């Protein structure tokens, strides 16, 4: 194919120029990184919560075995109608078990189990909240890490106006660097990995901060401690 | 930032006038010389000195800059400190001379020369540890940091510390002290409109400070700012800090 | 000015300097960005250490550039990402066109990408009957108004909310006039959500491409980047070839420098890392991911050891924010995609000195850009270098168009200056003549420019040389 041929030509010519540039002969001294922060467990939780709250995430510290109560309380108070979740995900069964089928004061649970192609209009128009688990948190900058999976797809944390993320306190790392190293991310990156520090925001008009420009307007983090 | 120099037993220093002080602000040059002498320093003034070469260097005429730089290195060849009453010229000689001769047989001489460069106020404050006795009337001044004193030489703190020693002088800092006044050598000519906008803002800032005197340590900036103040018929005096310090401490 | 200069810089500058609203908008915005950056790096020693580390990481990446690009290609390919190489912007545009045609896409939703601006992709697509839809709020605003970004991070920063209100009211049918920023943002959200849901192809830039893992990393606050890279069937990422870094562990310090320098944030809302298209059992995400690696002059820039440092840039825009020239003339005056200090060194190297070398004159060499650059690009040194290349008296220029400004008159001025400053007699004579003329120097040429806003310098009757000689100073 013609385009493939020209792609090969471009590739060879670019690489040839790069090799001929002499860049490979330069000396680059190492420069040490500033030391990382190192916090105790509770301090990590506090820092993450403080930093994320400062940029308008709502952070609640909840009991590990009754975290769903907080979820239901929020659902009732805010009048959510339809909540999207991943039934096969790590927190799917816990959500279901806490959701009596006949409770008419709770939102309807919607399962994200089909390919987005057959689910797009529902997803874009008819969902109030997406709930996900998280892979961990980062205290230094205040962020949660997500590795979306087939059970908890990528758009779950992006399209609905509210994103509820469930974070286990013992998965909060000091820094991104520490998390990537401890979990050996380089052994195999997922299709998509995310750090999320707050709700979607913009300041493009006169630096006026507005939330929910494209992604969720609200980010609620439930830290299970 | 403080550098240790082994005090020269003969207490001699070279004085580099800078071309602007030589031709336009000789009073500032005399004041600097007098300040140094008042501390028991002997001034050596090689008459063959000229310009640091920065105008050509910054304009893209590196060859010409190099020739003129070579001349200065030759003229200031003995191992005395070289005191410079301009952060910009000092920055040129301290940081860019070694670059100009990098990889040539003159590099060592350029490095030796560069290592002996001192900003005047740096020298007064850190080597001579001057103590100033203010004999003037109470007054309010403001200070303009030249970009190269600020960013290349990192010596603004010394100038301000010296002003701080004057008991009857109130220093009001500019709102945008670290912003360029728009001089930039040939920039003022090649991009005259931008330069004019910059100096206008600088003058507005100075006016708002309420000071009656603008002090600076660089005659390029001074020529630009004081020229713009005079053009706008502002009753604010622009003065090289050396001149001001000498006046205040000698009751003039 | 060179006759082949591709734009009227002088006229752009005059227009900008006389636009009071623009200057006010810019000053306010730059003050905010400068203050936010200052606040996020409270510890100066730590910042210097971080900058040194950032510089070393990027220099190491440039040292290994060919090898890292090949590694990136191999990793991406193994992960299922299609990798394309483009020598120039035309090739890159055609690669995208072909992908869009293959998928019968009439539009592409775009996340913010300076490389796509460099490619003038929207104009190219329009010429082929296709549409590029900007989805970053700032980009969306200026696209509606048929403008280009005036800043590489905050593209619509030259507009205030009244102007945005007018643009939305005029260009988006049925939109009532409102200056409420929440409401304006909501209008953009509604309009663009439809485009995201419908789009077959999404496009993004790349902040860092990680060779070790074959990962494309994108930084953003709005979520439009995630939309563009997740909702459509196809994701095309375009990157300048200098965006590759060696290791995943190189990323956190660079991110800290990037977000801190750009917007004064510890971290952006989203760090989006993409390593493959949708896998068999996954429910969403693009089924095809393409990476277009663009050269467009970068490999030539790499060939000079000093100019190479231009390619360390991580496009944070903080040199613009701190530049006393940018804050007064804004991004459009520079006439090219990359404005401000980084534009002054990048554009002449990409476009050639004849077309864009004049940009290098627009600097007082105050050094503010170099002082704040998170990866320590010595921008003032590189501006000086380009000025040197512009006159190129030693026929040693490496930049295209070298020597374009060489002219007899200016050369003679500097040769005369050189002669005067190396021969004491001439130097003295010059100062004496000028001193004797005192205030009567003719106000022509440079002095005329000077005296339009300043009084002329008064040459002293007696130079310092004379005064010190008269009193018998020692000169050993």
PDB file of C-alpha atoms in Angstrom, chain C residues 9-161:
ATOM      1  CA  UNK C   9       5.244  41.915  12.926  1.00  0.00           C
ATOM      2  CA  UNK C  10       5.494  45.691  13.320  1.00  0.00           C
ATOM      3  CA  UNK C  11       1.891  46.224  12.431  1.00  0.00           C
ATOM      4  CA  UNK C  12       0.768  43.359  14.701  1.00  0.00           C
ATOM      5  CA  UNK C  13       2.713  44.907  17.554  1.00  0.00           C
ATOM      6  CA  UNK C  14       1.197  48.336  17.013  1.00  0.00           C
ATOM      7  CA  UNK C  15      -2.304  46.925  16.850  1.00  0.00           C
ATOM      8  CA  UNK C  16      -1.791  44.971  20.074  1.00  0.00           C
ATOM      9  CA  UNK C  17      -0.133  47.814  21.962  1.00  0.00           C
ATOM     10  CA  UNK C  18      -3.026  50.089  21.118  1.00  0.00           C
ATOM     11  CA  UNK C  19      -5.695  47.581  22.139  1.00  0.00           C
ATOM     12  CA  UNK C  20      -6.418  48.611  25.700  1.00  0.00           C
ATOM     13  CA  UNK C  21      -8.883  45.805  26.349  1.00  0.00           C
ATOM     14  CA  UNK C  22      -6.452  43.175  25.122  1.00  0.00           C
ATOM     15  CA  UNK C  23      -3.670  44.554  27.269  1.00  0.00           C
ATOM     16  CA  UNK C  24      -5.882  44.633  30.313  1.00  0.00           C
ATOM     17  CA  UNK C  25      -7.094  41.066  29.734  1.00  0.00           C
ATOM     18  CA  UNK C  26      -3.529  39.853  29.278  1.00  0.00           C
ATOM     19  CA  UNK C  27      -2.117  41.652  32.278  1.00  0.00           C
ATOM     20  CA  UNK C  28      -4.831  40.322  34.574  1.00  0.00           C
ATOM     21  CA  UNK C  29      -4.431  36.806  33.286  1.00  0.00           C
ATOM     22  CA  UNK C  30      -0.648  36.731  33.431  1.00  0.00           C
ATOM     23  CA  UNK C  31      -0.646  38.177  36.952  1.00  0.00           C
ATOM     24  CA  UNK C  32      -2.905  35.340  38.071  1.00  0.00           C
ATOM     25  CA  UNK C  33      -0.783  32.657  36.400  1.00  0.00           C
ATOM     26  CA  UNK C  34       2.468  34.071  37.748  1.00  0.00           C
ATOM     27  CA  UNK C  35       1.077  34.241  41.267  1.00  0.00           C
ATOM     28  CA  UNK C  36      -0.348  30.713  41.081  1.00  0.00           C
ATOM     29  CA  UNK C  37       2.983  29.325  39.970  1.00  0.00           C
ATOM     30  CA  UNK C  38       4.798  31.165  42.739  1.00  0.00           C
ATOM     31  CA  UNK C  39       2.417  29.744  45.325  1.00  0.00           C
ATOM     32  CA  UNK C  40       2.720  26.136  44.163  1.00  0.00           C
ATOM     33  CA  UNK C  41       6.522  26.100  44.383  1.00  0.00           C
ATOM     34  CA  UNK C  42       7.025  27.583  47.845  1.00  0.00           C
ATOM     35  CA  UNK C  43      10.437  26.055  48.437  1.00  0.00           C
ATOM     36  CA  UNK C  44      12.980  27.595  46.117  1.00  0.00           C
ATOM     37  CA  UNK C  45      15.729  25.039  46.762  1.00  0.00           C
ATOM     38  CA  UNK C  46      13.364  22.199  46.056  1.00  0.00           C
ATOM     39  CA  UNK C  47      12.179  23.881  42.875  1.00  0.00           C
ATOM     40  CA  UNK C  48      15.756  24.293  41.676  1.00  0.00           C
ATOM     41  CA  UNK C  49      16.434  20.636  42.378  1.00  0.00           C
ATOM     42  CA  UNK C  50      13.274  19.636  40.554  1.00  0.00           C
ATOM     43  CA  UNK C  51      14.164  21.808  37.560  1.00  0.00           C
ATOM     44  CA  UNK C  52      17.611  20.269  37.408  1.00  0.00           C
ATOM     45  CA  UNK C  53      16.038  16.817  37.525  1.00  0.00           C
ATOM     46  CA  UNK C  54      13.527  17.749  34.813  1.00  0.00           C
ATOM     47  CA  UNK C  55      16.315  19.068  32.652  1.00  0.00           C
ATOM     48  CA  UNK C  56      18.323  15.871  33.111  1.00  0.00           C
ATOM     49  CA  UNK C  57      15.338  13.634  32.314  1.00  0.00           C
ATOM     50  CA  UNK C  58      14.552  15.494  29.111  1.00  0.00           C
ATOM     51  CA  UNK C  59      18.205  15.686  28.088  1.00  0.00           C
ATOM     52  CA  UNK C  60      18.550  11.965  28.618  1.00  0.00           C
ATOM     53  CA  UNK C  61      15.464  11.455  26.463  1.00  0.00           C
ATOM     54  CA  UNK C  62      16.973  13.587  23.689  1.00  0.00           C
ATOM     55  CA  UNK C  63      20.281  11.746  23.959  1.00  0.00           C
ATOM     56  CA  UNK C  64      18.490   8.461  23.395  1.00  0.00           C
ATOM     57  CA  UNK C  65      15.850   9.894  21.073  1.00  0.00           C
ATOM     58  CA  UNK C  66      16.154   7.555  18.072  1.00  0.00           C
ATOM     59  CA  UNK C  67      16.338   4.507  20.294  1.00  0.00           C
ATOM     60  CA  UNK C  68      13.406   5.642  22.451  1.00  0.00           C
ATOM     61  CA  UNK C  69      11.212   6.339  19.439  1.00  0.00           C
ATOM     62  CA  UNK C  70      11.893   2.876  18.111  1.00  0.00           C
ATOM     63  CA  UNK C  71      11.174   1.399  21.519  1.00  0.00           C
ATOM     64  CA  UNK C  72       7.973   3.416  21.766  1.00  0.00           C
ATOM     65  CA  UNK C  73       6.932   2.217  18.342  1.00  0.00           C
ATOM     66  CA  UNK C  74       7.665  -1.408  19.214  1.00  0.00           C
ATOM     67  CA  UNK C  75       5.816  -1.230  22.534  1.00  0.00           C
ATOM     68  CA  UNK C  76       2.836   0.609  21.087  1.00  0.00           C
ATOM     69  CA  UNK C  77       2.621  -1.790  18.182  1.00  0.00           C
ATOM     70  CA  UNK C  78       2.763  -4.757  20.542  1.00  0.00           C
ATOM     71  CA  UNK C  79      -0.045  -3.131  22.536  1.00  0.00           C
ATOM     72  CA  UNK C  80      -2.135  -2.770  19.380  1.00  0.00           C
ATOM     73  CA  UNK C  81      -1.559   0.926  18.668  1.00  0.00           C
ATOM     74  CA  UNK C  82      -0.845   1.853  15.044  1.00  0.00           C
ATOM     75  CA  UNK C  83       2.247   4.021  14.761  1.00  0.00           C
ATOM     76  CA  UNK C  84       2.718   6.465  11.877  1.00  0.00           C
ATOM     77  CA  UNK C  85       5.688   8.666  11.060  1.00  0.00           C
ATOM     78  CA  UNK C  86       5.377  12.060   9.403  1.00  0.00           C
ATOM     79  CA  UNK C  87       8.286  14.107   8.158  1.00  0.00           C
ATOM     80  CA  UNK C  88       6.213  17.234   7.823  1.00  0.00           C
ATOM     81  CA  UNK C  89       2.774  18.562   8.635  1.00  0.00           C
ATOM     82  CA  UNK C  90       1.386  17.693   5.217  1.00  0.00           C
ATOM     83  CA  UNK C  91       2.195  14.024   5.723  1.00  0.00           C
ATOM     84  CA  UNK C  92       0.671  14.127   9.202  1.00  0.00           C
ATOM     85  CA  UNK C  93      -2.499  15.748   7.913  1.00  0.00           C
ATOM     86  CA  UNK C  94      -2.847  13.169   5.171  1.00  0.00           C
ATOM     87  CA  UNK C  95      -2.439  10.325   7.630  1.00  0.00           C
ATOM     88  CA  UNK C  96      -5.375  11.707   9.608  1.00  0.00           C
ATOM     89  CA  UNK C  97      -7.399  12.331   6.472  1.00  0.00           C
ATOM     90  CA  UNK C  98      -6.915   8.743   5.385  1.00  0.00           C
ATOM     91  CA  UNK C  99      -7.984   7.406   8.784  1.00  0.00           C
ATOM     92  CA  UNK C 100     -11.089   9.582   8.757  1.00  0.00           C
ATOM     93  CA  UNK C 101     -12.000   8.537   5.232  1.00  0.00           C
ATOM     94  CA  UNK C 102     -11.545   4.881   6.048  1.00  0.00           C
ATOM     95  CA  UNK C 103     -14.020   5.278   8.892  1.00  0.00           C
ATOM     96  CA  UNK C 104     -16.330   7.498   6.874  1.00  0.00           C
ATOM     97  CA  UNK C 105     -16.050  10.167   9.503  1.00  0.00           C
ATOM     98  CA  UNK C 106     -17.137  13.665   8.609  1.00  0.00           C
ATOM     99  CA  UNK C 107     -15.820  15.223  11.786  1.00  0.00           C
ATOM    100  CA  UNK C 108     -13.142  14.683  14.386  1.00  0.00           C
ATOM    101  CA  UNK C 109     -13.567  15.829  17.981  1.00  0.00           C
ATOM    102  CA  UNK C 110     -10.323  17.346  19.176  1.00  0.00           C
ATOM    103  CA  UNK C 111      -8.719  17.656  22.555  1.00  0.00           C
ATOM    104  CA  UNK C 112      -6.281  20.498  22.965  1.00  0.00           C
ATOM    105  CA  UNK C 113      -3.171  19.863  20.886  1.00  0.00           C
ATOM    106  CA  UNK C 114      -0.534  22.403  19.908  1.00  0.00           C
ATOM    107  CA  UNK C 115       0.878  19.997  17.337  1.00  0.00           C
ATOM    108  CA  UNK C 116      -2.481  19.935  15.562  1.00  0.00           C
ATOM    109  CA  UNK C 117      -2.303  23.741  15.518  1.00  0.00           C
ATOM    110  CA  UNK C 118       1.196  23.461  14.087  1.00  0.00           C
ATOM    111  CA  UNK C 119      -0.293  21.222  11.392  1.00  0.00           C
ATOM    112  CA  UNK C 120      -3.149  23.677  10.743  1.00  0.00           C
ATOM    113  CA  UNK C 121      -5.238  20.535  10.810  1.00  0.00           C
ATOM    114  CA  UNK C 122      -8.607  22.256  11.031  1.00  0.00           C
ATOM    115  CA  UNK C 123      -7.906  24.316   7.919  1.00  0.00           C
ATOM    116  CA  UNK C 124      -6.660  21.212   6.112  1.00  0.00           C
ATOM    117  CA  UNK C 125      -9.740  19.190   7.056  1.00  0.00           C
ATOM    118  CA  UNK C 126     -12.038  22.005   6.025  1.00  0.00           C
ATOM    119  CA  UNK C 127     -10.377  22.097   2.627  1.00  0.00           C
ATOM    120  CA  UNK C 128     -11.251  18.407   2.308  1.00  0.00           C
ATOM    121  CA  UNK C 129     -14.850  18.912   3.357  1.00  0.00           C
ATOM    122  CA  UNK C 130     -14.278  17.598   6.857  1.00  0.00           C
ATOM    123  CA  UNK C 131     -14.592  19.220  10.220  1.00  0.00           C
ATOM    124  CA  UNK C 132     -12.260  19.496  13.184  1.00  0.00           C
ATOM    125  CA  UNK C 133     -14.267  20.264  16.309  1.00  0.00           C
ATOM    126  CA  UNK C 134     -12.339  21.900  19.125  1.00  0.00           C
ATOM    127  CA  UNK C 135     -13.679  20.752  22.488  1.00  0.00           C
ATOM    128  CA  UNK C 136     -11.420  22.402  25.051  1.00  0.00           C
ATOM    129  CA  UNK C 137     -13.538  25.331  26.241  1.00  0.00           C
ATOM    130  CA  UNK C 138     -10.949  27.947  25.328  1.00  0.00           C
ATOM    131  CA  UNK C 139     -10.314  26.364  21.941  1.00  0.00           C
ATOM    132  CA  UNK C 140     -14.069  26.050  21.359  1.00  0.00           C
ATOM    133  CA  UNK C 141     -14.543  29.771  21.985  1.00  0.00           C
ATOM    134  CA  UNK C 142     -11.855  30.887  19.595  1.00  0.00           C
ATOM    135  CA  UNK C 143     -12.839  28.365  16.935  1.00  0.00           C
ATOM    136  CA  UNK C 144     -16.373  29.810  16.973  1.00  0.00           C
ATOM    137  CA  UNK C 145     -14.792  33.203  16.388  1.00  0.00           C
ATOM    138  CA  UNK C 146     -12.464  31.881  13.659  1.00  0.00           C
ATOM    139  CA  UNK C 147      -9.369  32.707  15.657  1.00  0.00           C
ATOM    140  CA  UNK C 148      -6.279  30.784  16.665  1.00  0.00           C
ATOM    141  CA  UNK C 149      -4.973  30.276  20.213  1.00  0.00           C
ATOM    142  CA  UNK C 150      -3.160  33.252  21.696  1.00  0.00           C
ATOM    143  CA  UNK C 151      -1.569  31.202  24.460  1.00  0.00           C
ATOM    144  CA  UNK C 152      -0.448  27.593  24.486  1.00  0.00           C
ATOM    145  CA  UNK C 153      -2.184  26.730  27.760  1.00  0.00           C
ATOM    146  CA  UNK C 154      -5.065  29.204  27.989  1.00  0.00           C
ATOM    147  CA  UNK C 155      -5.914  29.731  24.328  1.00  0.00           C
ATOM    148  CA  UNK C 156      -8.749  32.224  24.778  1.00  0.00           C
ATOM    149  CA  UNK C 157      -7.063  34.265  27.457  1.00  0.00           C
ATOM    150  CA  UNK C 158      -7.213  37.379  25.320  1.00  0.00           C
ATOM    151  CA  UNK C 159     -11.013  37.318  25.577  1.00  0.00           C
ATOM    152  CA  UNK C 160     -13.028  38.497  28.543  1.00  0.00           C
ATOM    153  CA  UNK C 161     -16.432  37.117  29.441  1.00  0.00           C
TER     154      UNK C 161
END
